[in-house]
Coordinates of C-alpha atoms and ligand atoms in Angstrom, one line a residue:
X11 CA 4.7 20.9 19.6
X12 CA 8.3 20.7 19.8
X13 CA 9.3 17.0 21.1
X14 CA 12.8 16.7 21.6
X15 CA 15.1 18.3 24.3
X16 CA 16.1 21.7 24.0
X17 CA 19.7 21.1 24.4
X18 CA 19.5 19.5 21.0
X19 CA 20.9 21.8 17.9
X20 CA 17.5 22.2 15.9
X21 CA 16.3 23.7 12.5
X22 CA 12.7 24.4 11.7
X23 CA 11.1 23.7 8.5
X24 CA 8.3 26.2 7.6
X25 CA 6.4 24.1 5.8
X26 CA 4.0 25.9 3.0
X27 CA 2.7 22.4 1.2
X28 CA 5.4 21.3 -1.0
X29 CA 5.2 17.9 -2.3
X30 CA 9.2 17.7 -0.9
X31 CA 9.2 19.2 2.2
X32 CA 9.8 15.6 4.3
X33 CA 13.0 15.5 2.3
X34 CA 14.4 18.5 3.7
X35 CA 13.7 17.3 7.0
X36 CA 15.4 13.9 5.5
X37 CA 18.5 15.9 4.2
X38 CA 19.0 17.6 7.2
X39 CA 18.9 14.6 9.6
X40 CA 21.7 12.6 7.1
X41 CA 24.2 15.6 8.2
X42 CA 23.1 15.0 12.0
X43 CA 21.2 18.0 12.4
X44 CA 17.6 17.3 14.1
X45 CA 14.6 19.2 12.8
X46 CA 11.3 19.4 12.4
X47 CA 8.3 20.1 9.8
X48 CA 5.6 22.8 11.2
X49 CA 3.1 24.0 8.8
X50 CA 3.4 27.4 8.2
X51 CA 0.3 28.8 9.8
X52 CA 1.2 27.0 13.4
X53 CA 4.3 28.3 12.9
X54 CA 3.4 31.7 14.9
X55 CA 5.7 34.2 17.1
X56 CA 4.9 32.0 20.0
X57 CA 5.4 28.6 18.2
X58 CA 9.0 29.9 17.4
X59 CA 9.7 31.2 20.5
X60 CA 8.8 27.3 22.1
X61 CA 10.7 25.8 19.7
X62 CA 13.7 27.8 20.3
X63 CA 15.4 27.1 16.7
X64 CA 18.7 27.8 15.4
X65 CA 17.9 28.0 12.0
X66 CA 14.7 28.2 9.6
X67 CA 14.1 27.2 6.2
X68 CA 11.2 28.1 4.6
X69 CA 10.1 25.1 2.0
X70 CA 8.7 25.2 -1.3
X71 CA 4.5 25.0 -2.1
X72 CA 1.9 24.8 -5.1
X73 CA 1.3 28.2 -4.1
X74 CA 1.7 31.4 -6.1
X75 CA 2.8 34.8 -3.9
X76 CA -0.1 36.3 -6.3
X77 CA -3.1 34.6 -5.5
X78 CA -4.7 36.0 -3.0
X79 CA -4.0 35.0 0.7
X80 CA -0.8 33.3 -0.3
X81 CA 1.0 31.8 2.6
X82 CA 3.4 34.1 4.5
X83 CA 6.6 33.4 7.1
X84 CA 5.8 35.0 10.0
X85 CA 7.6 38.5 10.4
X86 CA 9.3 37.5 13.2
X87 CA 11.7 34.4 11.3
X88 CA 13.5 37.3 10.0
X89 CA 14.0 39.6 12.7
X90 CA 15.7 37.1 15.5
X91 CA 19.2 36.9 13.9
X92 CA 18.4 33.7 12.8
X93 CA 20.0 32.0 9.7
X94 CA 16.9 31.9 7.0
X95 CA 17.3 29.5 4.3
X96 CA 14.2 29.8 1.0
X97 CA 13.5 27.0 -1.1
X98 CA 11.7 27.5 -4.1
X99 CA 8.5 29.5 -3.3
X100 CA 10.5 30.2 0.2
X101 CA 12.8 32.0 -1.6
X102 CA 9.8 34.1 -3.3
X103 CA 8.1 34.7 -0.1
X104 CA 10.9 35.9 1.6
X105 CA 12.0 38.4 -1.2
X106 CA 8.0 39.3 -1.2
X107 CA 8.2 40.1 2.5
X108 CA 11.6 42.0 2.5
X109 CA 10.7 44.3 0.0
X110 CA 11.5 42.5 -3.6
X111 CA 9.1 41.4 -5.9
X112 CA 8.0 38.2 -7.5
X113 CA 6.4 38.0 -11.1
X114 CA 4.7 35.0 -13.1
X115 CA 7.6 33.6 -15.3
X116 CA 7.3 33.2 -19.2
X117 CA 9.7 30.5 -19.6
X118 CA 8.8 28.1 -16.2
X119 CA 11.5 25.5 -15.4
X120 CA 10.7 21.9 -14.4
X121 CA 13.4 19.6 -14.1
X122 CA 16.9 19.1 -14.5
X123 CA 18.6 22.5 -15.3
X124 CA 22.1 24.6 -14.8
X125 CA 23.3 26.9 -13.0
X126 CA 26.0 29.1 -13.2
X127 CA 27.6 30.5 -9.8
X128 CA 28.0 34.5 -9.8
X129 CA 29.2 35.4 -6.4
X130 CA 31.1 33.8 -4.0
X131 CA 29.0 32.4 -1.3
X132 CA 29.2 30.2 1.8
X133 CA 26.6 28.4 0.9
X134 CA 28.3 26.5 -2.0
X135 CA 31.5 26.0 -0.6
X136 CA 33.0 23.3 -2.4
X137 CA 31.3 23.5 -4.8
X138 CA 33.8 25.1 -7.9
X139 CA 35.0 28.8 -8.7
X140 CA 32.8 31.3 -10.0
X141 CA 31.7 30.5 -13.1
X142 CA 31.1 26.7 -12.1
X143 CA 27.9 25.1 -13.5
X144 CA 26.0 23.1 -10.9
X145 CA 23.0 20.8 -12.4
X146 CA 20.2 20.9 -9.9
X147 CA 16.1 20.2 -10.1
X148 CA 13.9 23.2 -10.4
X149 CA 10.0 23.4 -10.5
X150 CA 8.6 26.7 -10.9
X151 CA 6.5 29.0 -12.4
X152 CA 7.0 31.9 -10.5
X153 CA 10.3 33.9 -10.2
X154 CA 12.0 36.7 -8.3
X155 CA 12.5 39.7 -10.5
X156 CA 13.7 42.7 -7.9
X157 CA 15.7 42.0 -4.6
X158 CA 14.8 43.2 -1.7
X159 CA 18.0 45.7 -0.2
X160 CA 20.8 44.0 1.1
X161 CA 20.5 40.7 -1.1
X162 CA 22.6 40.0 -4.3
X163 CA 22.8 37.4 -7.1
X164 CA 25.0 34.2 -6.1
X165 CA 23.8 32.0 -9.0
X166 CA 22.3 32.2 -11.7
X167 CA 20.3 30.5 -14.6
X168 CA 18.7 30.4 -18.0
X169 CA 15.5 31.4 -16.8
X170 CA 15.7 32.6 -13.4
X171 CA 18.7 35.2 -12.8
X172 CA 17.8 35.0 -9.3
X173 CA 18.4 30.9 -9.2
X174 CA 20.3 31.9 -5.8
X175 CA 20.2 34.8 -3.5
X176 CA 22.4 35.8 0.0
X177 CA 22.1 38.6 2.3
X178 CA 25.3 37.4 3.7
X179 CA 25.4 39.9 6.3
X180 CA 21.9 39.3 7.8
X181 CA 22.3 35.5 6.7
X182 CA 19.9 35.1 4.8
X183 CA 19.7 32.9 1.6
X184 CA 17.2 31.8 -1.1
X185 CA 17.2 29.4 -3.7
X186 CA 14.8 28.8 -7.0
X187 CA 15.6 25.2 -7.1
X188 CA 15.1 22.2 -4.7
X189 CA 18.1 20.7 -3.4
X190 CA 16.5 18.4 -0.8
X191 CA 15.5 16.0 -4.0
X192 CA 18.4 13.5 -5.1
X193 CA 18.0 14.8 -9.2
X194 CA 19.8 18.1 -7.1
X195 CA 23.2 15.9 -6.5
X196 CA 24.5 17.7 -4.8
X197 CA 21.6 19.5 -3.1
X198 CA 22.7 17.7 0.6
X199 CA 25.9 19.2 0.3
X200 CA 24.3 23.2 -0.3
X201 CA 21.9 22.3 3.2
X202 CA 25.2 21.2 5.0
X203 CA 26.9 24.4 4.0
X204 CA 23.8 26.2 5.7
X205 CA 23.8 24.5 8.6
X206 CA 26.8 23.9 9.3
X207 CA 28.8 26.6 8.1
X208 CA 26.4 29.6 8.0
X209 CA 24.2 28.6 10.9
X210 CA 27.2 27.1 12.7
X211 CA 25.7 24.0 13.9
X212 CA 28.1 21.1 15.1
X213 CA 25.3 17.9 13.6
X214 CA 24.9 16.5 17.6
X215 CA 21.8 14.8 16.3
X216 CA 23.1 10.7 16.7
X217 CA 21.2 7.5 17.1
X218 CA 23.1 7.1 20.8
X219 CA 21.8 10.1 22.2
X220 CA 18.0 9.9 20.5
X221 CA 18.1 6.5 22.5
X222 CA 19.1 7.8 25.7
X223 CA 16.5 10.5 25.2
X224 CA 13.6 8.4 24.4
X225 CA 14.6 5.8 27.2
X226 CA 14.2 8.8 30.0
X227 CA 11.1 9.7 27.9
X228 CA 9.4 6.5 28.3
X229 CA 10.3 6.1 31.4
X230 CA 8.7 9.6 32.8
X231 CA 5.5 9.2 30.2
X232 CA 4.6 5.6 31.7
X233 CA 5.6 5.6 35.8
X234 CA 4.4 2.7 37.5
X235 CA 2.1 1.6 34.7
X236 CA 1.4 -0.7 32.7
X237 CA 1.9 -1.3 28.7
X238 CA 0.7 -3.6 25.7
X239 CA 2.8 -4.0 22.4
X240 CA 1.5 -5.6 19.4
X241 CA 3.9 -6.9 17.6
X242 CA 3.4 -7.4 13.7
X243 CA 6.9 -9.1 12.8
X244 CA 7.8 -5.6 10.8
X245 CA 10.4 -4.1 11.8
X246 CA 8.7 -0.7 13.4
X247 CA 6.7 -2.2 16.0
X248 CA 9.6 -4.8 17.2
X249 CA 12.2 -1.6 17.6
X250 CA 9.4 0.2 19.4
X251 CA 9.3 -2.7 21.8
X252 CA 12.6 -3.5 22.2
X253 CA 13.4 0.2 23.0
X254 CA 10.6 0.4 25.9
X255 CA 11.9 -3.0 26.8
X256 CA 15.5 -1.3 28.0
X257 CA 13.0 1.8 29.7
X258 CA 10.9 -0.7 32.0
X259 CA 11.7 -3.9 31.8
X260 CA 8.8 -6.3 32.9
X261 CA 6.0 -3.2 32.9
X262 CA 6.0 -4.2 29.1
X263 CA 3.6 -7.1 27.3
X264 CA 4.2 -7.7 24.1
X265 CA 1.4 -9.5 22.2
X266 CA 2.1 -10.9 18.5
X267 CA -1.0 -12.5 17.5
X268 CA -0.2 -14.6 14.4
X269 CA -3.0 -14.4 11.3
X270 CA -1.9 -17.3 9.6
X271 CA -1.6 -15.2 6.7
X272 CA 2.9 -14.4 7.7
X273 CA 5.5 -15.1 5.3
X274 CA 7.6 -18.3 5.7
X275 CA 9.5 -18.5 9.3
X276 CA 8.6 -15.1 10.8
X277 CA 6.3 -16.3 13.4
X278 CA 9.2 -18.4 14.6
X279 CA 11.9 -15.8 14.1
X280 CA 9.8 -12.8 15.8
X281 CA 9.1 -15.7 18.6
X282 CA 12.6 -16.6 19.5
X283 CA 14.4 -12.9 18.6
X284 CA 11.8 -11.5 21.8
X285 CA 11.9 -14.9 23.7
X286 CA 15.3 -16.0 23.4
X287 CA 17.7 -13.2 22.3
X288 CA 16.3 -10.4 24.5
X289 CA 14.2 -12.3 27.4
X290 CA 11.2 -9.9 26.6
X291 CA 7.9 -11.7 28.0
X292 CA 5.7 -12.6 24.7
X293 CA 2.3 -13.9 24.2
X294 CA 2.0 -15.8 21.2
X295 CA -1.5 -15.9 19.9
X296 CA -1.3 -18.3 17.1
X297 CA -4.9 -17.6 15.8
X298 CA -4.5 -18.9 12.0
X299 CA -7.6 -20.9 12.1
X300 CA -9.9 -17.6 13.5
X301 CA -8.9 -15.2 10.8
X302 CA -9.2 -18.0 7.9
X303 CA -12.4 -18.8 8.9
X304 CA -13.4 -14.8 9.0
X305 CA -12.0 -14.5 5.3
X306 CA -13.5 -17.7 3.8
X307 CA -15.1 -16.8 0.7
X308 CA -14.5 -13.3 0.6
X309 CA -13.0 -11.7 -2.3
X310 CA -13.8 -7.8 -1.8
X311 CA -10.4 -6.0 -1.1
X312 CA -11.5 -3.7 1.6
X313 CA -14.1 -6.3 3.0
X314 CA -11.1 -8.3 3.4
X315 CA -9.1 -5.7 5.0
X316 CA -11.7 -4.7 7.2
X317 CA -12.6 -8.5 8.4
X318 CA -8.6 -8.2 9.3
X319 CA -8.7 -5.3 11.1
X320 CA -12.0 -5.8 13.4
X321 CA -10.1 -9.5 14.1
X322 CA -7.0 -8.5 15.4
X323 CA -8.4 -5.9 17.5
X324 CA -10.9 -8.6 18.8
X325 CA -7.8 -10.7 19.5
X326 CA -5.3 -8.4 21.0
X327 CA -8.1 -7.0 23.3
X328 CA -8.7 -10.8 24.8
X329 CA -4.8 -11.8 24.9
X330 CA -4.2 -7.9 26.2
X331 CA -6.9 -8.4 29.3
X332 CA -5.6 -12.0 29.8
X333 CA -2.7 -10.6 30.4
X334 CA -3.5 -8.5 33.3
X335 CA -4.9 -5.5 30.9
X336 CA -2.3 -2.3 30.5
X337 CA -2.7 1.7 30.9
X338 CA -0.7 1.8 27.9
X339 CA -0.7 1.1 24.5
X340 CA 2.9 1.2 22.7
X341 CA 2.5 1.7 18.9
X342 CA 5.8 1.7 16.0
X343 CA 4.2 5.1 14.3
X344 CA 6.6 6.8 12.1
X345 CA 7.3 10.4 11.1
X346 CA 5.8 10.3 7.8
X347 CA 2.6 8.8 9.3
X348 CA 1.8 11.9 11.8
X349 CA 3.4 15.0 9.7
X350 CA 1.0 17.8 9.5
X351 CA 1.4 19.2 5.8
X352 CA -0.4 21.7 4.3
X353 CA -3.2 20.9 1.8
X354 CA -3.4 23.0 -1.5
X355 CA -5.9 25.3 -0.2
X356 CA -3.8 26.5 2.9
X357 CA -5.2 24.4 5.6
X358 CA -3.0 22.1 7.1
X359 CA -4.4 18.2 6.7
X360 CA -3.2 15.7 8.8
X361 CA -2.2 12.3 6.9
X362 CA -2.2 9.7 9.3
X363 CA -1.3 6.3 7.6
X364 CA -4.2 4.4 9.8
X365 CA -3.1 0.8 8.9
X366 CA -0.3 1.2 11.1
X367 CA -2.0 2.0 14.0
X368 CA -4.6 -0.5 16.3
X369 CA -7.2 1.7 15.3
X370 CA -10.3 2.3 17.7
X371 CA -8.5 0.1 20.5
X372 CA -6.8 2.5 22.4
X373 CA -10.5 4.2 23.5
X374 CA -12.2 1.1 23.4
X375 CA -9.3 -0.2 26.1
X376 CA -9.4 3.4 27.9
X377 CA -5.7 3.5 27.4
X378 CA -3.1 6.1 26.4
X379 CA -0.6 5.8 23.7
X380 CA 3.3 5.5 23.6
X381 CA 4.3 6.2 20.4
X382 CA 9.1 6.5 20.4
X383 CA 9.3 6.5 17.0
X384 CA 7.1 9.0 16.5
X385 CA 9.6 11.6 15.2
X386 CA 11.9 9.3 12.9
X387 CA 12.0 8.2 9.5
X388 CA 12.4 4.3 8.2
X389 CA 16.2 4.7 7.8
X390 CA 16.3 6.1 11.4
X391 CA 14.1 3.6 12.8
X392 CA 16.8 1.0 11.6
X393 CA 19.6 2.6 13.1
X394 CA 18.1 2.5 16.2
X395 CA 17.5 -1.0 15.6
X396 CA 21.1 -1.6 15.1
X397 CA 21.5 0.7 18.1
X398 CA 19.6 -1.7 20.4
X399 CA 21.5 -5.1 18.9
X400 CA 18.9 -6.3 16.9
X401 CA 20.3 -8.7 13.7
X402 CA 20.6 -7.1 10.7
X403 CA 18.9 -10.0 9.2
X404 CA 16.1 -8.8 11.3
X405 CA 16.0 -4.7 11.2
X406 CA 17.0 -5.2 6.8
X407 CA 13.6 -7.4 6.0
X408 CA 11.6 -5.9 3.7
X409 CA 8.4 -4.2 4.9
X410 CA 5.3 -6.7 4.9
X411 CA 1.6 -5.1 5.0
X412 CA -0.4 -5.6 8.4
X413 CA -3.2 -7.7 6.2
X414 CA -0.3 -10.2 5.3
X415 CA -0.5 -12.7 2.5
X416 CA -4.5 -11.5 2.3
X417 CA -3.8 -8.8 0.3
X418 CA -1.1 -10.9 -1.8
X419 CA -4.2 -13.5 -2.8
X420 CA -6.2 -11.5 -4.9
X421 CA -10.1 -13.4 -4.5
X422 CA -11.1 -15.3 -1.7
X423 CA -8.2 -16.6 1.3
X424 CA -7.5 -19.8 1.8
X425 CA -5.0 -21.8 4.1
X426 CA -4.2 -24.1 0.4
X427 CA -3.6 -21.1 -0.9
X428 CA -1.7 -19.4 1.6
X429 CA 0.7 -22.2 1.7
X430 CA 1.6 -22.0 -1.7
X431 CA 2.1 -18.5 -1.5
X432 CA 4.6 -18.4 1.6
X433 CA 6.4 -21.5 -0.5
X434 CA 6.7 -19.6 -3.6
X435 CA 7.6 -16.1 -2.1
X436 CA 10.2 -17.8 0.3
X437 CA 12.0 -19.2 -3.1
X438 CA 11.9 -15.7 -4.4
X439 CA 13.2 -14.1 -1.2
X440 CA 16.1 -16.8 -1.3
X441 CA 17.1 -16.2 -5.2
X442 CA 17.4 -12.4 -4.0
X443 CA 19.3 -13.0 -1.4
X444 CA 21.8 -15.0 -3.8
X445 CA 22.1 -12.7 -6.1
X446 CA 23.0 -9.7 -3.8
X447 CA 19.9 -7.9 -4.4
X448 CA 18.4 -7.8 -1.2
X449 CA 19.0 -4.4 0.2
X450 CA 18.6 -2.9 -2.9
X451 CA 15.0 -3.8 -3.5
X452 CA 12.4 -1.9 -1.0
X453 CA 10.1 -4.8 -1.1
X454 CA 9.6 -8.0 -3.6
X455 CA 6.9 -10.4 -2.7
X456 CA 5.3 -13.0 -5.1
X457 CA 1.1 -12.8 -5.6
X458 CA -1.0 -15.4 -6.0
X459 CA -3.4 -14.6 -9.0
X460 CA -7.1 -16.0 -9.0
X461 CA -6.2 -17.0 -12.7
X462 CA -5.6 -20.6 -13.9
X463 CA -4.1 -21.4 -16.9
X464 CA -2.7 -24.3 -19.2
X465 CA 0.4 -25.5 -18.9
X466 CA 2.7 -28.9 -19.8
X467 CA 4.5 -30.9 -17.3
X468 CA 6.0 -33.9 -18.1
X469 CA 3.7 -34.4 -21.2
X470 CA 1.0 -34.1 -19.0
X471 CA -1.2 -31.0 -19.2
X472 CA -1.4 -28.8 -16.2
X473 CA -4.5 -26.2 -15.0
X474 CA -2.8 -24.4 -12.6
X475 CA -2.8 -21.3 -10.7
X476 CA -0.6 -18.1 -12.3
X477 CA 1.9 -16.5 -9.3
X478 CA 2.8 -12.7 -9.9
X479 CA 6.4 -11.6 -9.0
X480 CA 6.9 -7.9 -7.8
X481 CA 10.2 -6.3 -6.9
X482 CA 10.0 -2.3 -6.3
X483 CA 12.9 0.2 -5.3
X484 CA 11.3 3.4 -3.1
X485 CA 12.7 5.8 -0.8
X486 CA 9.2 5.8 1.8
X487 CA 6.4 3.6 -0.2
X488 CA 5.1 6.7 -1.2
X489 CA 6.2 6.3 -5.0
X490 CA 7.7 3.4 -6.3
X491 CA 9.7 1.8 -9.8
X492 CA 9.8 -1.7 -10.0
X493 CA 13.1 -2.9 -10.3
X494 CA 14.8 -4.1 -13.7
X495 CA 16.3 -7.8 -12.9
X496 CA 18.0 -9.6 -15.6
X497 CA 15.9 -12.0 -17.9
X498 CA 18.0 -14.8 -16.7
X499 CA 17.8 -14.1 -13.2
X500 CA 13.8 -14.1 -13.6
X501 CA 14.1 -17.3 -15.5
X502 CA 16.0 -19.1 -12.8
X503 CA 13.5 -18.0 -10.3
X504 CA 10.6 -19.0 -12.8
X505 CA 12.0 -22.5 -13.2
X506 CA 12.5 -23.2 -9.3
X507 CA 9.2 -22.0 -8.2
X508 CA 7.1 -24.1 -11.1
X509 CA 8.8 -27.0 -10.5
X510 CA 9.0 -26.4 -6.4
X511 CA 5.8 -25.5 -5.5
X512 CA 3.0 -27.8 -6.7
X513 CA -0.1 -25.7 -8.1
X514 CA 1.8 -22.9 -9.8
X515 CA 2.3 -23.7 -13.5
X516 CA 2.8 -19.9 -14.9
X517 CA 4.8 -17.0 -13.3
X518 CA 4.7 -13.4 -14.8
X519 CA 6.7 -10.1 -13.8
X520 CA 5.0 -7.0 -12.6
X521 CA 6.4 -4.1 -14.4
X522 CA 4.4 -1.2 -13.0
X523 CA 5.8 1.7 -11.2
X524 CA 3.8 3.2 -8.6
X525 CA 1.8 5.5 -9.3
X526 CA -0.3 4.6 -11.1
X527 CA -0.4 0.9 -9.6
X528 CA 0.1 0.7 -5.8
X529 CA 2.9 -1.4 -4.3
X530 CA 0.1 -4.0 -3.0
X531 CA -2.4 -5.2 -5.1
X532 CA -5.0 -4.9 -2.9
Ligands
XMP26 P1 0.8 0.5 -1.3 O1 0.2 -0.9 -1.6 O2 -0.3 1.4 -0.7 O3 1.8 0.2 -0.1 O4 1.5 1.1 -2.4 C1 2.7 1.1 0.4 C2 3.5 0.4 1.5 O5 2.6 0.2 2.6 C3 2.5 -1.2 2.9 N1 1.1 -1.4 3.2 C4 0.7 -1.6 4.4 N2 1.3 -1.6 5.6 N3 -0.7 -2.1 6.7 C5 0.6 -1.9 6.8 O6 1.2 -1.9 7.8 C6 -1.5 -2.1 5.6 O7 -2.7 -2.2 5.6 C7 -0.7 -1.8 4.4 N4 -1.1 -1.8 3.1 C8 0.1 -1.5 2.4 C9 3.0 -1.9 1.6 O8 3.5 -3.2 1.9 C10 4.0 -0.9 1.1 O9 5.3 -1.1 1.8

């Protein structure tokens, strides 16, 4: 269902399963342009018609127009006038439907390759004269081989002389390659020219009107009622309860129940950025002892992760009816976490990142959801953050897992444990900071390894514990590289944490990109 005012510019994204298709949505959103992701078989006559679009582009998929049942456009994207823009297999279905024809490819292309343009074409304005090679990303094994009537080469390459396609009287566009993925530099550029120049779109998509929007929103979802926030410290679910905050002031609770398991200073700082910098009522449940006492002597990841979870929903229930109960239950979900894509055999599959919500509460509670953030991405979520006048400090700290330091002491939890950890990551954190490398790093977070080793100390011989360092750089969490610091600056922070934190003798780098590790260890 379409979610945002009509009076909003908007682009749909027929999405057929491509492994990219978020980024297009990501792309377009840079340039200002709102749009959304709809799988391509909701995306029917009447679908369209709702969502009222003033462009479509048709993504790339793992699907062949040759097997049997392939997925289709609907006919009607290319008889309303619209702008039609085909990535990849888009571009193949769209010269299937119109009367071209797409064959299997001898040569397939994966990765970086050339092209060479052929024809001038709005759609890479600014881009160089005929004759200009353009590197971009392709992945395909299928290839147009006959254009359907009114289209013409605009670029070509190596091994598709169809790399780029217009019907510039009809508008309509296709290309072989992907240029919603960064290895396509200047792939954001080639969207802008299509919406923008081609579809004519001014980019009215900005933080200050999504706020004004979602204020008015909140305000006609909730009435009179009532609503809970839990608050995990991250930066989702404070923005989320900030922003209902300015819709109806005292109607919202926020509850932060504190595990015990937080990193150094962020039950204080989540404390007094509600308490004192915005006046926003908060119930501090400082429930350390509770969930230590749950964990003791587990080691099994998911046991652990599941003792968590039952917890805090055991918690938040009790502080939420002590607090007069609510009729709604306000939640920091993301984009990522609720887009439909669709799953290699053609039905769509919902991937819900459950972690993030307060699963099984809201039925248990009888109470409906408010979800703001629902259609925004990380980046966005922080511009609204700034939008709103929280710190930078605050909306730039790294994400941090709802399990906290639990998942971060591999083997059974303890509070001795725990300590050390928060002592040793907080060094870390600070050495990052120093050195400038903050914002560059996704997340880095030291781990406490159930491994003991042998070590010297002033000539005395040490049996301590070994403390992992990891540092990733990610665009969503999804995939990850660790990041490459400098021998000495792992050295320094070696030095300080081994001689700072009493019961760490050893400390090793993790140097493993995700996948195939995950960014957690547990
Ligand atoms: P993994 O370890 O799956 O983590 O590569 C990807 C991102 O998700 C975070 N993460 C969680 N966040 N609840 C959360 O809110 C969880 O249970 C959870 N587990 C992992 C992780 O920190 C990383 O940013």
């Amino acid at each position: 269902m379409a979610q945002i005012d009509s009076h909003h510019e908007k682009v749909l994204v027929i999405d057929f399963g491509s492994q990219v298709t978020q980024l297009i949505a990501r792309r377009l959103r840079e340039s200002g342009v709102f749009c959304e992701v709809h799988p391509y078989n909701k995306a029917d006559t009447a679908f369209i018609d709702d969502f009222n679009p003033q462009a479509i582009i048709l993504s790339g998929s793992p699907h062949s127009t040759h097997w049997e049942n392939s997925p289709r456009a609907d006919a009607s994207v290319f008889t309303r006038g619209l702008p039609v823009l085909g990535i990849c297999y888009g571009e193949q279905t769209m010269c299937a439907q119109l009367g071209g024809s797409v064959e299997a490819s001898e040569e397939r292309e994966f990765g970086r390759a050339d092209i060479q343009l052929v024809k001038e074409s709005p759609l890479f304005e600014g881009f160089g004269d005929i004759g200009h090679e353009e590197r971009v990303w392709m992945s395909h094994g299928d290839r147009v081989a006959s254009l359907p009537q009114g289209f013409a080469a605009i670029a070509t390459s190596k091994n598709a002389p169809f790399a780029a396609i217009a019907d510039e009287s009809r508008r309509f566009y296709g290309v072989q390659f992907h240029p919603e993925v960064v290895h396509t530099p200047r792939g954001a550029l080639l969207l802008r020219n299509f919406t923008h120049t081609i579809a004519g779109l001014k980019g009215d998509w900005t933080m200050a009107a999504f706020k004004e929007e979602a204020i008015a929103k909140i305000r006609e979802q909730v009435g009179t009622g009532r609503v809970i926030c839990g608050l995990s410290g991250g930066v989702d679910s404070s923005v989320a309860a900030v922003l209902i905050h300015e819709a109806i002031g005292d109607q919202l609770t926020c509850v932060f129940v504190d595990t015990g398991l937080m990193r150094q200073g962020e039950a204080e700082q989540v404390v007094s950025l509600f308490k004192e910098h915005y006046n926003i009522p908060l119930v501090h449940a400082d429930e350390e002892e509770r969930f230590l006492s749950a964990l003791a002597g587990e080691s099994d990841p998911e046991k652990k992760r599941k003792t968590i979870g039952k917890l805090f929903i055991d918690v938040f229930e009790h502080y939420a009816k002590e607090a007069g109960g609510a009729d709604f239950l306000a939640q920091g979900t993301l984009y990522p976490d609720v887009i439909e894509s669709v799953s290699f055999d053609g039905g769509p599959s919902v991937t819900i990142k459950s972690h993030h919500n307060v699963g099984g509460l809201p039925e248990r509670m009888n109470m409906k959801l408010v979800e703001p953030l629902r259609e925004l991405f990380k980046d966005e979520v922080r511009a609204l953050g700034r939008e709103l006048g929280l710190p930078d400090s605050f909306i730039g700290r790294h994400p941090f897992p709802g399990p906290g330091l639990a998942i971060r002491i591999p083997g059974a939890v303890s509070k001795d444990k725990a300590d050390i950890l928060r002592k040793a990551d907080a060094i870390y954190i600070e050495e990052i900071k120093k050195a400038g490398l903050y914002d560059t790093i996704w997340q880095a977070f030291a781990v406490l390894l159930p491994v003991q080793t042998v070590g010297v100390m002033g000539d005395a011989r040490t049996y301590d514990n070994v403390l992992a360092l990891r540092a990733v750089t990610s665009v969503d969490g999804m995939t990850a590289d660790y990041f490459p610091f400098d021998h000495d600056f792992l050295g320094r922070v070696a030095t300080r944490i081994i001689n700072e934190v009493r019961g760490v003798n050893r400390v090793v780098y993790d140097v493993t990109s995700k996948p195939p590790g995950t960014i957690e260890w547990e």
